[in-house]
Short mmCIF file of C-alpha atoms in Angstrom, two decimals:
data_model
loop_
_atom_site.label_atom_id
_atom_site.label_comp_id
_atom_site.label_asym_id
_atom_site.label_seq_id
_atom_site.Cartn_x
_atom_site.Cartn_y
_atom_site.Cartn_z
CA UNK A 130 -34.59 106.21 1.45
CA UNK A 131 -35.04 104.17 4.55
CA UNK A 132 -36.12 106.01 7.82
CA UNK A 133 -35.41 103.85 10.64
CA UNK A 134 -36.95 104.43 14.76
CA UNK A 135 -34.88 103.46 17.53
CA UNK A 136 -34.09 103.50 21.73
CA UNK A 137 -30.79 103.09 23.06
CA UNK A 138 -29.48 103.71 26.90
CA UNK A 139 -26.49 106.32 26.28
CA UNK A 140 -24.69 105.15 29.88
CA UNK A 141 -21.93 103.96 27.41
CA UNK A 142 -21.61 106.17 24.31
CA UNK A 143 -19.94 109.66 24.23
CA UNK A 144 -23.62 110.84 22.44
CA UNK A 145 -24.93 110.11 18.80
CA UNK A 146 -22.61 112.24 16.43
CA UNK A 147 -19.51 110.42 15.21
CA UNK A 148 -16.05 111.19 16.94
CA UNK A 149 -12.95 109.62 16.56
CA UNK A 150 -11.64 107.82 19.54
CA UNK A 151 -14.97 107.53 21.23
CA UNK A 152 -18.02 104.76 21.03
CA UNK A 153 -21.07 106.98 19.76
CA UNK A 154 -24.44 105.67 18.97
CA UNK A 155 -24.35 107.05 15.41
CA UNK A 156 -20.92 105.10 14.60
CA UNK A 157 -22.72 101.81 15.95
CA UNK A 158 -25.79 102.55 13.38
CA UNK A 159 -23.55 102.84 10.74
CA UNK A 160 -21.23 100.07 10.93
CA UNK A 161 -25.12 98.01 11.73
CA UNK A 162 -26.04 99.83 8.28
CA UNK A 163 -23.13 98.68 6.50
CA UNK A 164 -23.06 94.81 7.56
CA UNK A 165 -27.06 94.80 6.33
CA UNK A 166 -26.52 97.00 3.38
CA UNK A 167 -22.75 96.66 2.39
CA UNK A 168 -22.94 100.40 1.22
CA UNK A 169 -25.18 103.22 3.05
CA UNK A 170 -25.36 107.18 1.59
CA UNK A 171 -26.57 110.52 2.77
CA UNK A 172 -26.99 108.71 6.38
CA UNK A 173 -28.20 111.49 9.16
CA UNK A 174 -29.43 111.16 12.50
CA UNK A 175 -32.49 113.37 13.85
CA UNK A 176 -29.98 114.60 16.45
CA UNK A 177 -26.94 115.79 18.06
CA UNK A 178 -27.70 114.08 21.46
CA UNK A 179 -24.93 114.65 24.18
CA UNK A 180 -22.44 112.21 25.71
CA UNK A 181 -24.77 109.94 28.58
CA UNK A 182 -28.21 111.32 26.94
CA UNK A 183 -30.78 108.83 26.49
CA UNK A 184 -33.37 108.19 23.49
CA UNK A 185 -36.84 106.30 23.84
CA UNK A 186 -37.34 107.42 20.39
CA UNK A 187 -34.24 108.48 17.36
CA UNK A 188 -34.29 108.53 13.81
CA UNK A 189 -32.17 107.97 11.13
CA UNK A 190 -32.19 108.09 7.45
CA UNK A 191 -30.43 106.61 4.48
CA UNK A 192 -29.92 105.37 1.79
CA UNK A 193 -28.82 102.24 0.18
CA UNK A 194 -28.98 100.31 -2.87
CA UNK A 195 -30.09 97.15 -1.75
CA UNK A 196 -33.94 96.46 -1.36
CA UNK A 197 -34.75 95.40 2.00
CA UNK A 198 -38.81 95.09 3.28
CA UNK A 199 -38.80 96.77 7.10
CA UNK A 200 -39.10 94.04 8.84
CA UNK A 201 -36.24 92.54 7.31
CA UNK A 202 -34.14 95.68 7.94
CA UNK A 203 -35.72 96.06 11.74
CA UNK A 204 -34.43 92.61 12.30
CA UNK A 205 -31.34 93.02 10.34
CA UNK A 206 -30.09 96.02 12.06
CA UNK A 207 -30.90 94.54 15.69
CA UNK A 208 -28.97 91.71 15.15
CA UNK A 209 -25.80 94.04 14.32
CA UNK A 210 -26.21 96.05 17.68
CA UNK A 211 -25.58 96.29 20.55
CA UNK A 212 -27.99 95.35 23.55
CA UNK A 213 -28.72 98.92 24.61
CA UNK A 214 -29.54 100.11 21.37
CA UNK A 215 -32.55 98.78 19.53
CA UNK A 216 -34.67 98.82 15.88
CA UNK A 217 -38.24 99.38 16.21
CA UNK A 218 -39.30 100.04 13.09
CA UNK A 219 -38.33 101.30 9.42
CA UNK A 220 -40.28 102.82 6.59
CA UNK A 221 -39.30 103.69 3.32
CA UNK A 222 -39.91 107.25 2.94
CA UNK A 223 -39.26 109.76 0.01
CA UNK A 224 -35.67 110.32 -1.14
CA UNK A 225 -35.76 114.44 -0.37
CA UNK A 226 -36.32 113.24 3.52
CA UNK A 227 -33.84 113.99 6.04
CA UNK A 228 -33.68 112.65 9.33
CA UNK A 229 -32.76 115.93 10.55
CA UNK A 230 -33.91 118.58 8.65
CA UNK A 231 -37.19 116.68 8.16
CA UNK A 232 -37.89 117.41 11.55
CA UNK A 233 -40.88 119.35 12.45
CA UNK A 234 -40.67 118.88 16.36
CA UNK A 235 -38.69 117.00 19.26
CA UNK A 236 -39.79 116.17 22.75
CA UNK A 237 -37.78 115.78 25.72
CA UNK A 238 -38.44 114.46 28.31
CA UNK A 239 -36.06 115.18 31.88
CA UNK A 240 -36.37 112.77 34.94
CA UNK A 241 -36.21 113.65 38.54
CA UNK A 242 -36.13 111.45 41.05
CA UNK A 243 -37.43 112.66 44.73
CA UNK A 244 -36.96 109.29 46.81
CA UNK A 245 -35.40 109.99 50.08
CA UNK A 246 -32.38 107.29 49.08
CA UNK A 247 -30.69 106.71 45.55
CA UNK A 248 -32.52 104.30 43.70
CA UNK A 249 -30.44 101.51 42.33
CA UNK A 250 -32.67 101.00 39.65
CA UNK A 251 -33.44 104.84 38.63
CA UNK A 252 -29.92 106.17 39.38
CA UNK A 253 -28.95 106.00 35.71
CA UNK A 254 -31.76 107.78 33.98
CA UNK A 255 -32.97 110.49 36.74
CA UNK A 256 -31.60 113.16 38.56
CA UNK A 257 -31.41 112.36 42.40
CA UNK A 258 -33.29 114.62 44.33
CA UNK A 259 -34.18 113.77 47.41
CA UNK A 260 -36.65 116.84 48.53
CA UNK A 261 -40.07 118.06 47.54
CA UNK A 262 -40.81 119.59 43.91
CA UNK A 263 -44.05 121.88 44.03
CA UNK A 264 -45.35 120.85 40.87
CA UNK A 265 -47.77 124.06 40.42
CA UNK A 266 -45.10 126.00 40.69
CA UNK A 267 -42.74 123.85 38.70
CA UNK A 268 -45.33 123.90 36.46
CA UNK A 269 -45.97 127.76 36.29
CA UNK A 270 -42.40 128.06 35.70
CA UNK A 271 -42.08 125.83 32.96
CA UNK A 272 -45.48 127.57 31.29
CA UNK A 273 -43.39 130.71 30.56
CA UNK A 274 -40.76 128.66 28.10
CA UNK A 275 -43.64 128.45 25.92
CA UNK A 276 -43.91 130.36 22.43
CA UNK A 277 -41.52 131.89 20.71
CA UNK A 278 -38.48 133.35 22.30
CA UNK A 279 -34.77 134.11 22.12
CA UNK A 280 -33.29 131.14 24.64
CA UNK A 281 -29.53 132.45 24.48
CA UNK A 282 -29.60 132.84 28.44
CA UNK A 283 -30.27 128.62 28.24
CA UNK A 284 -27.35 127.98 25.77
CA UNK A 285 -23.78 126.73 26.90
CA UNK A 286 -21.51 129.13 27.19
CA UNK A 287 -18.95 128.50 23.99
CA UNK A 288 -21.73 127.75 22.03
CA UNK A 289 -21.04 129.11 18.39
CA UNK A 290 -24.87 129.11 17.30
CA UNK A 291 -26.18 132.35 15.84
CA UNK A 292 -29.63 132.14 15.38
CA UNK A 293 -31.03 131.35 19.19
CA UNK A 294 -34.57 131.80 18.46
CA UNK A 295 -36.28 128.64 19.26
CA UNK A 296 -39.93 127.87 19.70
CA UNK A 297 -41.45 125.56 22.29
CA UNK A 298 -45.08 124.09 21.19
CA UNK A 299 -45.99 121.93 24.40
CA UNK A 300 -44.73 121.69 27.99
CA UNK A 301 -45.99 119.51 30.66
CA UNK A 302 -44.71 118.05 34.73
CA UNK A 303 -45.89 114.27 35.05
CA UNK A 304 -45.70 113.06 38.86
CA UNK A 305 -45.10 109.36 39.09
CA UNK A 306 -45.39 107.95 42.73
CA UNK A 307 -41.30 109.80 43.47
CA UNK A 308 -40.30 110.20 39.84
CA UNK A 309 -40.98 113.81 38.53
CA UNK A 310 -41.22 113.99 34.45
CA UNK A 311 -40.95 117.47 33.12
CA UNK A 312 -41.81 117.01 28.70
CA UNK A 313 -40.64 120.29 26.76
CA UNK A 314 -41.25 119.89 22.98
CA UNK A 315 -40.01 122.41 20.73
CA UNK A 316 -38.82 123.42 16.63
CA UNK A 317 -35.71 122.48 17.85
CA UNK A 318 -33.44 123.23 21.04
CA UNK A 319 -30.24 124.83 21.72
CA UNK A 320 -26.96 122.98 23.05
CA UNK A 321 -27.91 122.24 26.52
CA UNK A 322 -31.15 123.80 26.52
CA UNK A 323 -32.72 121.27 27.92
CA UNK A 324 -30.60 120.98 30.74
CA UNK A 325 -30.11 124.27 31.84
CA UNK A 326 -34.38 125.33 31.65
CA UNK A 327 -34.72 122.13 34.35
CA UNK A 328 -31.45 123.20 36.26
CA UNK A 329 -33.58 127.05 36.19
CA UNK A 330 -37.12 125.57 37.30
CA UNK A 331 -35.47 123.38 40.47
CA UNK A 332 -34.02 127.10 41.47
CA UNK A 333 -37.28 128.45 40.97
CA UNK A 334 -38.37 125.03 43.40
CA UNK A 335 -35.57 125.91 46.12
CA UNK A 336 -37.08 129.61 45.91
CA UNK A 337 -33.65 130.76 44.46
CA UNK A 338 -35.39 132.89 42.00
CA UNK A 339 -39.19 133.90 41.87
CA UNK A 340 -41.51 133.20 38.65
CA UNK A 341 -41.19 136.58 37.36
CA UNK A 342 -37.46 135.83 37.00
CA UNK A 343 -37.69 133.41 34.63
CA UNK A 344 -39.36 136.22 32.30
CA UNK A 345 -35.95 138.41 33.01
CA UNK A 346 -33.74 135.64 32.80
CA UNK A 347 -34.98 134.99 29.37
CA UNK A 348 -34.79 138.64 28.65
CA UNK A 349 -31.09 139.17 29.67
CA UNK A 350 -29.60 136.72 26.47
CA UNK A 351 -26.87 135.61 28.42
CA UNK A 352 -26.14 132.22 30.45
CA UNK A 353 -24.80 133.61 33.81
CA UNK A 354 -28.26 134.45 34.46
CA UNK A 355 -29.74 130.91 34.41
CA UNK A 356 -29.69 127.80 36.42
CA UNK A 357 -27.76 125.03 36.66
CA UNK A 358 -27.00 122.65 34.09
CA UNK A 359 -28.45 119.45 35.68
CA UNK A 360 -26.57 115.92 34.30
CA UNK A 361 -26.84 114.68 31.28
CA UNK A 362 -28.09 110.88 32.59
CA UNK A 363 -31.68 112.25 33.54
CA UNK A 364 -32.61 113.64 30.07
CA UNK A 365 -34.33 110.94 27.45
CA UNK A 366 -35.18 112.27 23.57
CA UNK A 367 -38.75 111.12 24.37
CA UNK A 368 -40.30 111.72 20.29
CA UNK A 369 -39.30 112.81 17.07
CA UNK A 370 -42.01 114.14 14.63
CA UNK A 371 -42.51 114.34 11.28
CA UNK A 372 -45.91 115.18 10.81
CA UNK A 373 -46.91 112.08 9.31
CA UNK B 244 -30.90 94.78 67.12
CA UNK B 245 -31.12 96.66 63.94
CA UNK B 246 -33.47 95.65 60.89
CA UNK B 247 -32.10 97.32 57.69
CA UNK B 248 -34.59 97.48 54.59
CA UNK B 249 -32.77 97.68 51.47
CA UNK B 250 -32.89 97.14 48.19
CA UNK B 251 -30.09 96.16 45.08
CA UNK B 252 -29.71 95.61 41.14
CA UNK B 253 -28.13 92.11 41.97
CA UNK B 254 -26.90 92.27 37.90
CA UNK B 255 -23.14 92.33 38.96
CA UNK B 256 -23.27 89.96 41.94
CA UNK B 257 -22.88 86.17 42.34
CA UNK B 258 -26.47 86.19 44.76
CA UNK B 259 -26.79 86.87 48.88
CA UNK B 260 -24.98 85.28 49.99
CA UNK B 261 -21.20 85.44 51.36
CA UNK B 262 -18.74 83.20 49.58
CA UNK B 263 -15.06 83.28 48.35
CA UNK B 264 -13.68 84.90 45.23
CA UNK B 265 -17.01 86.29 44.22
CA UNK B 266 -19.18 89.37 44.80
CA UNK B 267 -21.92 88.93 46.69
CA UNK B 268 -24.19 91.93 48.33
CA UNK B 269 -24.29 90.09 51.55
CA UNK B 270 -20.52 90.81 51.74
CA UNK B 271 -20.52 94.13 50.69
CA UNK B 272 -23.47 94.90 53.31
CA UNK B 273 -21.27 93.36 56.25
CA UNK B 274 -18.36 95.39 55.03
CA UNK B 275 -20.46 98.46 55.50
CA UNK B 276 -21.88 97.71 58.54
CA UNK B 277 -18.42 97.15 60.13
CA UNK B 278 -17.43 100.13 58.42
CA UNK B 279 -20.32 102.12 60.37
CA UNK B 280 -20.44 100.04 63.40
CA UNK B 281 -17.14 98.43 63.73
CA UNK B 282 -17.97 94.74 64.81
CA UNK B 283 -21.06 93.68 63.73
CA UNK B 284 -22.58 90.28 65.15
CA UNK B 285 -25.56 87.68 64.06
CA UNK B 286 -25.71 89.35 60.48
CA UNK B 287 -28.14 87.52 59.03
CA UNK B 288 -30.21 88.53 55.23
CA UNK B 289 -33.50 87.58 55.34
CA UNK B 290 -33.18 85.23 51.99
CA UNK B 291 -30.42 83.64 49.98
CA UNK B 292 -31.46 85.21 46.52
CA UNK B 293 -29.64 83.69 43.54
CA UNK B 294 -27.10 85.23 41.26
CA UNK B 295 -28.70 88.25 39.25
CA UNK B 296 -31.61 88.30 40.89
CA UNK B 297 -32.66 91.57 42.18
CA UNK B 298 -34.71 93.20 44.97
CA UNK B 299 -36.67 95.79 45.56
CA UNK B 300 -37.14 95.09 49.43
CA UNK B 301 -34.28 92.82 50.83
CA UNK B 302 -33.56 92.73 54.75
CA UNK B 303 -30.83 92.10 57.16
CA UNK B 304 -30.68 92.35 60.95
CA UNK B 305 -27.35 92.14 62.89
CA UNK B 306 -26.24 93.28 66.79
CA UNK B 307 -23.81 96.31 67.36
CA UNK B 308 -22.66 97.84 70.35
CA UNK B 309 -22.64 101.17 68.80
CA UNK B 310 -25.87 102.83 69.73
CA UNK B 311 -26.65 104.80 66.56
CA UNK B 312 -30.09 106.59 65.26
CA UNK B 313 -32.08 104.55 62.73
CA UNK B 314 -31.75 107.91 60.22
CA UNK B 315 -27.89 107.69 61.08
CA UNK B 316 -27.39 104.25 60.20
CA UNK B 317 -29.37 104.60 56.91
CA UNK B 318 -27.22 107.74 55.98
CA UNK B 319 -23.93 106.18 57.16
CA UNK B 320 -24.42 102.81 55.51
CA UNK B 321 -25.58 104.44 52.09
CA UNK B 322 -22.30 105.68 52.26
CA UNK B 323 -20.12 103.20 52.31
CA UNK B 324 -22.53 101.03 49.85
CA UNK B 325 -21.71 101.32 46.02
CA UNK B 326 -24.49 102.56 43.74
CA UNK B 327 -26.27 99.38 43.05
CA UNK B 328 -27.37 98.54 46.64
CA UNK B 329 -29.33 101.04 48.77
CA UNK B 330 -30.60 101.31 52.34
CA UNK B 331 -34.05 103.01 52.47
CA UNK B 332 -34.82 102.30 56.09
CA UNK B 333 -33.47 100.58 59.60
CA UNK B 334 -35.06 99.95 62.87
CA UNK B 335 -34.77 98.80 66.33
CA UNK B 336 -36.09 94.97 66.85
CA UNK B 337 -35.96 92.92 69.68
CA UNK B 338 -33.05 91.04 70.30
CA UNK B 339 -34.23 87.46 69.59
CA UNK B 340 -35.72 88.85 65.53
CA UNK B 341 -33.65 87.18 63.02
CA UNK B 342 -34.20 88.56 59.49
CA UNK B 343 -34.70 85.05 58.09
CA UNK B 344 -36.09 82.82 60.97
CA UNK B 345 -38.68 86.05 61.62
CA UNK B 346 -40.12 86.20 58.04
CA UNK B 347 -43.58 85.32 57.61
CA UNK B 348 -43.84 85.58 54.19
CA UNK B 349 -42.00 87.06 51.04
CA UNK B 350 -43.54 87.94 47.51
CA UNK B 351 -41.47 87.85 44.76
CA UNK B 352 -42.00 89.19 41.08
CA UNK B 353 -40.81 88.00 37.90
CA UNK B 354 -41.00 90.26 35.08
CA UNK B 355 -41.59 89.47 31.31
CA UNK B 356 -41.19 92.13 28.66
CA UNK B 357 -43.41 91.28 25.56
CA UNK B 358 -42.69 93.81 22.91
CA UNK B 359 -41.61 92.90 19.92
CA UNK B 360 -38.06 94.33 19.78
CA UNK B 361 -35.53 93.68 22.83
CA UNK B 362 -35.61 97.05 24.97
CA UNK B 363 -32.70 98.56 25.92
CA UNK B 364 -34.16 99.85 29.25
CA UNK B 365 -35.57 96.89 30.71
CA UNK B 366 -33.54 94.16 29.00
CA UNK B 367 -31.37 93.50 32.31
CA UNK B 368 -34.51 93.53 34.38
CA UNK B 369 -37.29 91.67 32.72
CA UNK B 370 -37.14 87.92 30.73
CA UNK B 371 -38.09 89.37 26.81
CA UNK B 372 -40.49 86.83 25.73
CA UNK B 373 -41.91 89.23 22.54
CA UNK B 374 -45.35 87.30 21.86
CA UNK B 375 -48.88 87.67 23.29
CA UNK B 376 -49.54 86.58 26.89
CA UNK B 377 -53.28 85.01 27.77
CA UNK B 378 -53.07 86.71 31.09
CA UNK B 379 -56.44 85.44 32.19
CA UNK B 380 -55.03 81.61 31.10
CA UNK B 381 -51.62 82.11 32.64
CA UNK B 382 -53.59 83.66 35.94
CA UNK B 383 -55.99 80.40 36.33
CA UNK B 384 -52.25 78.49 35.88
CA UNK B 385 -51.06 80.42 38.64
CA UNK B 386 -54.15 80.42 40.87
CA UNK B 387 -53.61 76.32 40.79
CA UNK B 388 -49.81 76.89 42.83
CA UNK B 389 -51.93 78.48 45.66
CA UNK B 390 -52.56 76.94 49.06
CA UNK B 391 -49.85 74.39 50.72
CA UNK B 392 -48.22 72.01 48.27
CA UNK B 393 -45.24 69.89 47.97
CA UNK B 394 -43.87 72.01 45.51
CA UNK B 395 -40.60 69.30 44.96
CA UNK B 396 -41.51 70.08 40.88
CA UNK B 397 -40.49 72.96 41.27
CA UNK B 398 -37.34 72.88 42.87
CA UNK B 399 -33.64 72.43 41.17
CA UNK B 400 -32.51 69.13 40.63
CA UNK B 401 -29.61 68.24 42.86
CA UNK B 402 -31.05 70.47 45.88
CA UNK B 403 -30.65 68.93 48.89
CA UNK B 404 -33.65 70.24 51.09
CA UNK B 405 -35.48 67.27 52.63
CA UNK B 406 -39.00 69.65 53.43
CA UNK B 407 -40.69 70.58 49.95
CA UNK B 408 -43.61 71.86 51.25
CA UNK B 409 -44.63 75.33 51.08
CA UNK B 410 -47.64 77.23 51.22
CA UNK B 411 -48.30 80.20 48.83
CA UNK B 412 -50.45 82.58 50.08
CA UNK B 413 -51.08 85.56 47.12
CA UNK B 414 -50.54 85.65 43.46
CA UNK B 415 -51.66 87.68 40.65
CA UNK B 416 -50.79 88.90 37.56
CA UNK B 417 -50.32 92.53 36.39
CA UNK B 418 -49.93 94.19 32.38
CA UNK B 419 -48.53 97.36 32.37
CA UNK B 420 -48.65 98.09 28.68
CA UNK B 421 -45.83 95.89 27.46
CA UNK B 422 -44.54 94.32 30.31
CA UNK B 423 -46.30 91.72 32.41
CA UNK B 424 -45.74 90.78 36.26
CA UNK B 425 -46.25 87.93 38.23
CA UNK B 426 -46.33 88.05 42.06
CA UNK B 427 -46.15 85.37 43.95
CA UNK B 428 -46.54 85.19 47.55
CA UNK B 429 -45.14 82.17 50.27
CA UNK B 430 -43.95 81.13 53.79
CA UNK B 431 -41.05 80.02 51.82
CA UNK B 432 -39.41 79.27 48.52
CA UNK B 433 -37.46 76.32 47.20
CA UNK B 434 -34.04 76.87 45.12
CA UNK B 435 -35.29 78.29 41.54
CA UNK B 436 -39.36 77.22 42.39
CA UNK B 437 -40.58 80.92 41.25
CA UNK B 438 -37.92 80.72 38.39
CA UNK B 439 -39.58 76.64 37.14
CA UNK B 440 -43.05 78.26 38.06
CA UNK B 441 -42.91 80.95 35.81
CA UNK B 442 -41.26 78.73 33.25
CA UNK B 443 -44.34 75.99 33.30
CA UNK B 444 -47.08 79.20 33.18
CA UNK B 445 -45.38 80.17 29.98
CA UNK B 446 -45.53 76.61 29.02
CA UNK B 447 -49.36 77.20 29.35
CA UNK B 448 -49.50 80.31 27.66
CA UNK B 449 -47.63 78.82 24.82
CA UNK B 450 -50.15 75.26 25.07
CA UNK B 451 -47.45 72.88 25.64
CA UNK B 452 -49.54 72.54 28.41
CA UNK B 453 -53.14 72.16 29.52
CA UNK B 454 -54.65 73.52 32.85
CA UNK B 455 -55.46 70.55 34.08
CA UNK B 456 -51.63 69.42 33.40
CA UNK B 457 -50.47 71.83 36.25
CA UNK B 458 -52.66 69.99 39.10
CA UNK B 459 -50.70 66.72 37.70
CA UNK B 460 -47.31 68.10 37.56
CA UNK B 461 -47.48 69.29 41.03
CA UNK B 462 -48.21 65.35 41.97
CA UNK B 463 -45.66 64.14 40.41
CA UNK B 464 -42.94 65.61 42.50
CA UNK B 465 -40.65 65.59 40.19
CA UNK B 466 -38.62 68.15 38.58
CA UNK B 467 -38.84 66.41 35.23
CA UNK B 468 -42.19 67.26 34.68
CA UNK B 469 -42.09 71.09 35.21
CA UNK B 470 -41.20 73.20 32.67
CA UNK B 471 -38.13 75.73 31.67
CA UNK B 472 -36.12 77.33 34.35
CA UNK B 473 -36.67 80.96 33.29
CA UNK B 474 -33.32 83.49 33.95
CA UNK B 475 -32.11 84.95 36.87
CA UNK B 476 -32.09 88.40 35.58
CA UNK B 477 -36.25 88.89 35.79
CA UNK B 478 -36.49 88.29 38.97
CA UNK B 479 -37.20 90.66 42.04
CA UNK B 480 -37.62 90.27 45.39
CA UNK B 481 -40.23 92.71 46.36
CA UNK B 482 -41.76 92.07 49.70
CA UNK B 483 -40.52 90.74 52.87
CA UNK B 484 -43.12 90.85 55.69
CA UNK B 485 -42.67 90.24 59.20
CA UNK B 486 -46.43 90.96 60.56
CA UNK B 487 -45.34 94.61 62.12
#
C-alpha cells in the first residue's frame, strides 16, 4: 500500500471526491495513479474537501501491483499532474491503512485577510476583511470549540450525518502583519464545520453575539443559530495525522 | 495632480505599458481613471515593467479636473479595476511630479522557490530552482553589482538605450524557509538587467562562475558574457520611492 502527501490550489476543481461532469482533485490523482501504475485498488483520499477548498497537506492511499521506490512514484505522479497540484512524498505503509479511516486528526487552517484594499495576491486563499479582528476575543471564542461536543448547530443544513459528535484537540489565531490564521484541529469535522465556527467567531468580532453565546449556540443543535458560512477560498486542509 | 499607489499580479498581462491588441495594466488603469474622472491627462506609470512581472508597489500620476478626495479616488478606482490590480493609496502632488521622471529609486525582488517539489501556491510567483542556495556566496555576488556601473551586461540584446549606466544603491538577500529573495535597489534599471543579474548569481551559486568572474563580466559590457535571463513570472516590483 502506497500512502502518498500532497498540496494542490482548489481555485479550479469542484473539491477532491469524484463527480461526473466536474474536474475534482481526486479524479486527477487517479488518472496520475493509473498512467504510473497502469492499475490502482482500494484508492481513498483522507478527505471530502469542498468545491474551491485548498490543501497544504492531503493524503491518499492505494494500492498497486507494480513496485515503485517513493521517489520514483513522487516524481512519477508529478509529472502526470497538473501545476496546482503537487507530490511531496510517498511511503509504503501497511496494507490494513486507509487514507481515511487511518486518520487520527486533521487541521484546518482558515485565512482572513484585514488589509484595507483586496489583495491581488491573497484574494484567492483569504477571506477579505477589511476591519479590525480582536484577536483575544477571537481567541476566547474559538477556546470554547474545544473538547468534546455535539457541533450540529455548525453543520449545513441538508446534511444527512447522524452522529454529530466531534472532538476538537487544538485551536489557535496566528496574526501575520494583515493576514489573520485561525488553526482548528479535530477527530474529524462536520460538512461545513469549518466554515460556519469562523463565520460564528467574526459575529462574535462585530459584537453580533457575546462569548457566552457561543456556549448556547452550541447547546441549541440546530444551524439557524450560528454564523455565517464564510467562502470556501479562505479555508486550506493545513495537516493530516496519522500518529506516526 | 494625483499619485496613485497600487499594486497587480501582472500573470495575465502583456507588461505596463499601453499597446494594441494586448492587455496591459497601464490600459486598464487609464480606463478606470476615465471611468472615475472622465478625462484624464499626463497619465504617466512610474516604470515600464515587462510581461508577467508583478508588483507589489507600482505608481501612476495623471491631471483631472474633477476635484475628488484621495479615500474617494482609491474606493472609486478599486471599483472599476478587475481583481488582479489594486489601488491601496492616492495623493495630491504638485503639478510638475511625474511618476517616472520623479522616481529616485525603485527596488525590485526576484523570488526563487527551492523546495524540492514544484508548489502549487507560489509556482506563478517565484522561479522554482529546487537545489541548495549558498546565500552568503550568492550575497558577496550581489554585493559586487553595487555602486554606479555600466551595467550594458546586463541588459537585453537588441535594446536600444544609448546610457547603460546605473547606480544600485541596496541589495540583500533574504531565506524565508524555502523560498529565497533578492532585492535590489537603483536610480534605474535596464530592459531585463535584474532578470540577467539574478541569472549570473545563480550561475555563481551553481560554480559556473567564480567571484572574481562577476567584476570581469561587468567590464566586458557585453551581454554575451552574463548569464541566463531568468523568467518574468518571479519578479516583483516592490518599492518605488520618491524621497517624501
Amino acid at each position: 500500500m502506497y500512502l502518498i502527501r500532497l498540496c494542490y490550489d482548489g481555485t479550479a476543481y469542484s473539491g477532491y471526491q469524484r463527480q461526473k461532469n466536474s474536474r475534482t482533485v481526486g479524479q486527477e490523482l487517479l488518472s496520475a495513479a493509473e498512467a504510473v501504475f497502469g492499475e490502482v485498488k482500494r484508492f481513498a483520499g483522507c478527505s471530502r474537501t469542498d468545491s474551491g477548498v485548498h490543501a497544504y497537506d492531503y493524503a491518499v492511499s492505494f494500492s498497486a501491483a507494480k513496485p515503485l521506490s517513493p521517489d520514483t512514484v513522487v516524481r512519477a505522479m508529478n509529472a502526470n499532474l497538473p501545476e496546482d497540484i503537487s507530490v511531496y512524498s510517498c511511503r509504503i505503509v501497511p496494507d490494513d491503512f486507509h487514507a481515511r479511516y487511518s486518520v487520527i486528526s486533521k487541521e484546518y487552517v482558515y485565512n482572513i485577510y484585514t488589509g484595507e484594499v483586496r489583495s491581488p495576491f491573497y484574494g484567492k486563499y483569504s477571506l477579505f476583511y477589511p476591519r479590525d479582528i480582536d484577536i483575544l476575543l477571537v481567541d476566547k471564542g474559538l477556546k470554547k470549540f474545544e473538547g468534546r461536543h455535539d457541533f450540529r448547530s455548525f453543520m449545513a443544513s441538508g446534511s444527512k450525518i447522524t452522529d454529530t459528535v466531534r472532538t476538537v484537540f487544538s485551536s489557535h489565531v496566528e496574526k501575520d502583519g494583515e493576514m489573520v490564521r485561525i488553526y482548528i484541529e479535530a477527530d474529524g469535522f462536520l460538512y461545513n464545520m469549518v466554515r460556519i465556527i469562523i463565520g460564528t467567531l467574526l459575529g462574535l468580532n462585530e459584537n453580533k453575539i457575546s462569548l457566552d453565546d457561543i456556549d448556547k449556540i452550541i447547546e441549541k443543535k440546530d444551524r439557524k443559530f450560528a454564523g455565517r458560512t464564510v467562502p470556501a477560498y479562505g479555508l486550506f486542509l493545513n495537516r493530516v495525522n496519522y500518529g506516526q
